[in-house]
XYZ file of N, CA and C in Angstrom:
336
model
N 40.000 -10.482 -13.821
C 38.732 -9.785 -13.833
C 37.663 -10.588 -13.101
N 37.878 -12.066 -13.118
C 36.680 -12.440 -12.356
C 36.931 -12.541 -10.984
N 38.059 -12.368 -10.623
C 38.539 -12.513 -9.194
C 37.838 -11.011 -8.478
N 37.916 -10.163 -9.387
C 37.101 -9.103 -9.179
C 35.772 -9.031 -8.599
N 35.364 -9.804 -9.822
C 33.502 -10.018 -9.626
C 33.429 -10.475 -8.308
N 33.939 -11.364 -8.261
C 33.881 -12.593 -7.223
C 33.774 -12.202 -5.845
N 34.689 -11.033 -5.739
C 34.942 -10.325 -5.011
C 33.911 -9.262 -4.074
N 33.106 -8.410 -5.435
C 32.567 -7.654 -5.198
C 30.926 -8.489 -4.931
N 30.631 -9.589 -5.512
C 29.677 -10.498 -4.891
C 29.592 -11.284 -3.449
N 30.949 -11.666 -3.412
C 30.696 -11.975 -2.484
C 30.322 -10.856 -1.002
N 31.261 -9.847 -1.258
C 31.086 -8.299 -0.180
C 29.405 -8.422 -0.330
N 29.179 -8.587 -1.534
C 27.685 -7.794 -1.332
C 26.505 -9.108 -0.813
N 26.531 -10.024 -0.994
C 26.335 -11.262 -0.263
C 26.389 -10.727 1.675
N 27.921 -11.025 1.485
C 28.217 -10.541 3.395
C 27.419 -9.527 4.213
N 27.055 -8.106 3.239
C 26.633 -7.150 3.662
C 25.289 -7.821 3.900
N 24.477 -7.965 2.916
C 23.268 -8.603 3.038
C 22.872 -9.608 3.964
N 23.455 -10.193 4.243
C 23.383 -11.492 5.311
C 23.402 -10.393 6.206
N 24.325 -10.090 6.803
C 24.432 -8.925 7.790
C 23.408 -7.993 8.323
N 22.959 -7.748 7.243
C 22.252 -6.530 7.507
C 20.672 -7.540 7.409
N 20.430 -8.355 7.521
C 19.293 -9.596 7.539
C 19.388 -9.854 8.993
N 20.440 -10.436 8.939
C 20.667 -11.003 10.537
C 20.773 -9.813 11.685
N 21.155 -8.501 11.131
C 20.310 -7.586 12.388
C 18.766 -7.377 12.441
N 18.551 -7.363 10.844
C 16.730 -7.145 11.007
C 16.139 -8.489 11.995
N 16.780 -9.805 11.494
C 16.169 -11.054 12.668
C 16.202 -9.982 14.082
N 17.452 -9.902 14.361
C 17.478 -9.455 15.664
C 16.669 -8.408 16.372
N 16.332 -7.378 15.095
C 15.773 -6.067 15.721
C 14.173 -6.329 15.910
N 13.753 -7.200 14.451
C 12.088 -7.490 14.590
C 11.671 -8.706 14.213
N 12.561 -9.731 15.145
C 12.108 -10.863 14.945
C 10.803 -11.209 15.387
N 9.578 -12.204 14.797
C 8.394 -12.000 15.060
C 7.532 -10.849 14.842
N 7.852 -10.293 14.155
C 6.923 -9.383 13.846
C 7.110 -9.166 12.181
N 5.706 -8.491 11.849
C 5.209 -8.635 10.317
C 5.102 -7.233 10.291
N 5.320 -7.176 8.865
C 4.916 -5.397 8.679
C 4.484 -5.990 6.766
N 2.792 -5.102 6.739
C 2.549 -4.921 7.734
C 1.662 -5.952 8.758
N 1.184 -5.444 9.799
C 0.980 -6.357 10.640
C -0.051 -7.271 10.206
N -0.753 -8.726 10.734
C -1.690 -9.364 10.054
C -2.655 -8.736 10.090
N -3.171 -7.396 10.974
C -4.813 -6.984 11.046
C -5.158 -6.272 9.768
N -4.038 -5.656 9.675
C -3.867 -4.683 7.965
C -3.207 -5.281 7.159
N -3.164 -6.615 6.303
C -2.474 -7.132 5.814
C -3.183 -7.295 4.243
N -3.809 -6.999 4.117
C -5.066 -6.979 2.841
C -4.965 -5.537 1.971
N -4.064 -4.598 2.964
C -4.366 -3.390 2.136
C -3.278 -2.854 1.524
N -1.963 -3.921 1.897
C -0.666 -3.474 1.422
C -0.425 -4.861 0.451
N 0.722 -4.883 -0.370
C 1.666 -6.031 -0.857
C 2.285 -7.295 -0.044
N 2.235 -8.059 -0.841
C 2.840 -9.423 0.114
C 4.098 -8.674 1.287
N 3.203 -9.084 2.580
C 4.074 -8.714 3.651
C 5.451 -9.065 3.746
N 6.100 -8.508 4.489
C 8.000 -8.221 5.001
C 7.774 -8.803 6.124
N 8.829 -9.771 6.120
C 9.121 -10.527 7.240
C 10.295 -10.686 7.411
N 10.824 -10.966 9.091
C 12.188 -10.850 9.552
C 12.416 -12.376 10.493
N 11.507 -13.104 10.247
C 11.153 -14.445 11.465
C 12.445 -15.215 10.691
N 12.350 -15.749 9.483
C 13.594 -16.288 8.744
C 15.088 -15.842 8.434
N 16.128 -16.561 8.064
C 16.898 -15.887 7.226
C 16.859 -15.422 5.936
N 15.491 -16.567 5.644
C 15.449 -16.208 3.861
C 14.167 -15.326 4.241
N 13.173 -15.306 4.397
C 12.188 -14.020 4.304
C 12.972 -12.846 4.657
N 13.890 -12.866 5.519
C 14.664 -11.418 6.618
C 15.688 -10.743 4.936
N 16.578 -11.625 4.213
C 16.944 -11.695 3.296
C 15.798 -10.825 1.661
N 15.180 -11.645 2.156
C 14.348 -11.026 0.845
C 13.614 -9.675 0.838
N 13.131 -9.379 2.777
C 13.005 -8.080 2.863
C 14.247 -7.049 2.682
N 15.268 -7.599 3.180
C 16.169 -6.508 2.850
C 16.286 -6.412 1.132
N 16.688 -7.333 0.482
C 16.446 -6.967 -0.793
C 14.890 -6.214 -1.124
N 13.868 -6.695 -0.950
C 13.112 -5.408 -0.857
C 13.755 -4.022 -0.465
N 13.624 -4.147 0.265
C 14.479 -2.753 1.121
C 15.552 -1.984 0.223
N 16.655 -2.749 -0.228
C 17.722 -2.029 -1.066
C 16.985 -1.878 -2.435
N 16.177 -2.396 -3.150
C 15.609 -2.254 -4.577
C 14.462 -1.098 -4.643
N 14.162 -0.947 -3.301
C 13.185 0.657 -2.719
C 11.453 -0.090 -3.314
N 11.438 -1.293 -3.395
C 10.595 -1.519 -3.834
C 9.166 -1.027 -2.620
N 8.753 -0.587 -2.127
C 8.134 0.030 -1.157
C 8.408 -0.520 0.229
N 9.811 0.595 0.184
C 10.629 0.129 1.573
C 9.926 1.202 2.477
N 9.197 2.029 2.055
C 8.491 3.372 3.015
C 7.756 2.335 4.195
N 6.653 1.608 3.422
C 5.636 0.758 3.944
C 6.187 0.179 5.198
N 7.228 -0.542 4.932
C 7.842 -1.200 5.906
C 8.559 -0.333 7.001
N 8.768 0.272 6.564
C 9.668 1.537 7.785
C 8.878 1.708 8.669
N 7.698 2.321 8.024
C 6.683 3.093 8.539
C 6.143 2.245 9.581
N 5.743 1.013 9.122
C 5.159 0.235 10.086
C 6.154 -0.030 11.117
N 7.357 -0.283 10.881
C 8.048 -1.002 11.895
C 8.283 0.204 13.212
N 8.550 1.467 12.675
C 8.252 2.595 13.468
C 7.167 2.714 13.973
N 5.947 2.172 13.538
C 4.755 2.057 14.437
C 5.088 1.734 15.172
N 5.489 0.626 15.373
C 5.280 -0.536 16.097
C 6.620 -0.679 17.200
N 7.474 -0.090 16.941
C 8.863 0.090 17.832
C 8.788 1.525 17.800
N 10.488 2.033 18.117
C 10.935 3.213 18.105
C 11.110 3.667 16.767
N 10.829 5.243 17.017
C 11.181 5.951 15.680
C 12.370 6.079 15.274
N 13.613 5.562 16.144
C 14.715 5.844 16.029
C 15.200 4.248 14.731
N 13.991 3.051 15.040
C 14.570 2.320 13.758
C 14.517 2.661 12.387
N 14.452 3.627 12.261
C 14.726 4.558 10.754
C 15.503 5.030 10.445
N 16.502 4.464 11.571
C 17.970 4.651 10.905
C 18.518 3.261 10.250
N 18.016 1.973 11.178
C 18.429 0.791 10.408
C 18.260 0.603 8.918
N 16.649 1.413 8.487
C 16.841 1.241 6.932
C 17.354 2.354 5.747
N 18.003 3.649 6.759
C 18.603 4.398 6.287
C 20.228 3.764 5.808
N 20.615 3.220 7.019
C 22.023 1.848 6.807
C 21.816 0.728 5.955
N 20.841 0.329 5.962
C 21.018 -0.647 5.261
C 20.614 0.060 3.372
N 19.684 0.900 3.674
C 19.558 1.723 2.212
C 20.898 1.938 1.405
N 21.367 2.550 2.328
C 22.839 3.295 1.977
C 23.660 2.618 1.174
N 24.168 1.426 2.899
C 25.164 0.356 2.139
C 24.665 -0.545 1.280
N 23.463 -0.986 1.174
C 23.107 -1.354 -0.492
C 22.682 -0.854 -1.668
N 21.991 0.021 -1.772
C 22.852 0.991 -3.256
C 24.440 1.229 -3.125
N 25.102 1.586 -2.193
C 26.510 1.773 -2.932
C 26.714 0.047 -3.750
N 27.038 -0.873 -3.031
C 27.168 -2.655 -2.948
C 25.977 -3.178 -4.630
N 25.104 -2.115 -4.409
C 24.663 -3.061 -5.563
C 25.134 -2.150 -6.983
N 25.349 -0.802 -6.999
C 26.134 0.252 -7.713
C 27.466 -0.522 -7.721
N 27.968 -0.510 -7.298
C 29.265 -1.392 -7.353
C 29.351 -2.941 -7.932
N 28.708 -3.427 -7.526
C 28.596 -4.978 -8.274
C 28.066 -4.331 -9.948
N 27.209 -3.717 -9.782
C 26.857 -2.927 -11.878
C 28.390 -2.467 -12.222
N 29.090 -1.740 -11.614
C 30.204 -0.773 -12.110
C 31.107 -2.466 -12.491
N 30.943 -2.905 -11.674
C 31.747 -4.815 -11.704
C 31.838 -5.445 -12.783
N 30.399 -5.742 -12.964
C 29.854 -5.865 -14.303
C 30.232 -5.673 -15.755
N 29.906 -4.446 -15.304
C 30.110 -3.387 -16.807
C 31.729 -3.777 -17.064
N 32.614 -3.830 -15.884
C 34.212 -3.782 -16.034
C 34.389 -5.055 -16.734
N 34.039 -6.084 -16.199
C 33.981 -7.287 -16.926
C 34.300 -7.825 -17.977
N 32.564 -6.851 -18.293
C 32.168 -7.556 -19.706
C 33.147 -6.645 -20.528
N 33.609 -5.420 -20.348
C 34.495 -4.850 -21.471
C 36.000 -5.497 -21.659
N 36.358 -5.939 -20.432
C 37.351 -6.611 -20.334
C 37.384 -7.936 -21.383
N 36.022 -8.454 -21.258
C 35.856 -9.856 -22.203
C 36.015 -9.346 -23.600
N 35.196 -7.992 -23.815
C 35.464 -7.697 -25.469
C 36.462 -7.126 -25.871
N 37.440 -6.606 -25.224
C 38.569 -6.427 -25.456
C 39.930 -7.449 -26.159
């Protein structure tokens, strides 16, 4: 059973890195939202790091106001990058739904 977990953490780890290391790529240097409007939203999303790029995507998969960030980054590029956080939306709710379903298997396994 923990070879399981292990399993399904680490996938969801990989995905995440992944899907970080395209946001570096797609908007590296750039802030959303940007510094001129930065007073009127939540601590800004950033993609300059692995660990800020990381923590936006977890933003991003937890929906914690992943609109904000879309929105801006579509300002600011093509409208067509609203598919990157449609992909990365996707494959992290299934990945983090799955690591819970993991979980849950687990721990029943332990009380058994």
């Amino acid at each position: 059973a923990r070879t399981h977990t292990h399993t399904i953490c680490s996938n969801k780890d990989l995905a995440d890195s992944r899907c970080s290391m395209w946001g570096m790529t797609l908007f590296s240097r750039e802030s959303f939202p940007p510094p001129e409007v930065k007073g009127l939203f939540h601590p800004q999303a950033s993609f300059d790091s692995l660990w800020w790029s990381m923590l936006t995507v977890f933003q991003i998969i937890t929906g914690d106001s992943w609109n904000v960030i879309m929105y801006s980054a579509m300002l600011y590029n093509s409208p067509y990058i609203a598919l990157y956080f449609i992909i990365v939306i996707t494959i992290g709710n299934d990945l983090l739904l799955s690591f819970l379903v993991g979980m849950v298997m687990v721990c029943f396994d332990c009380t058994v």
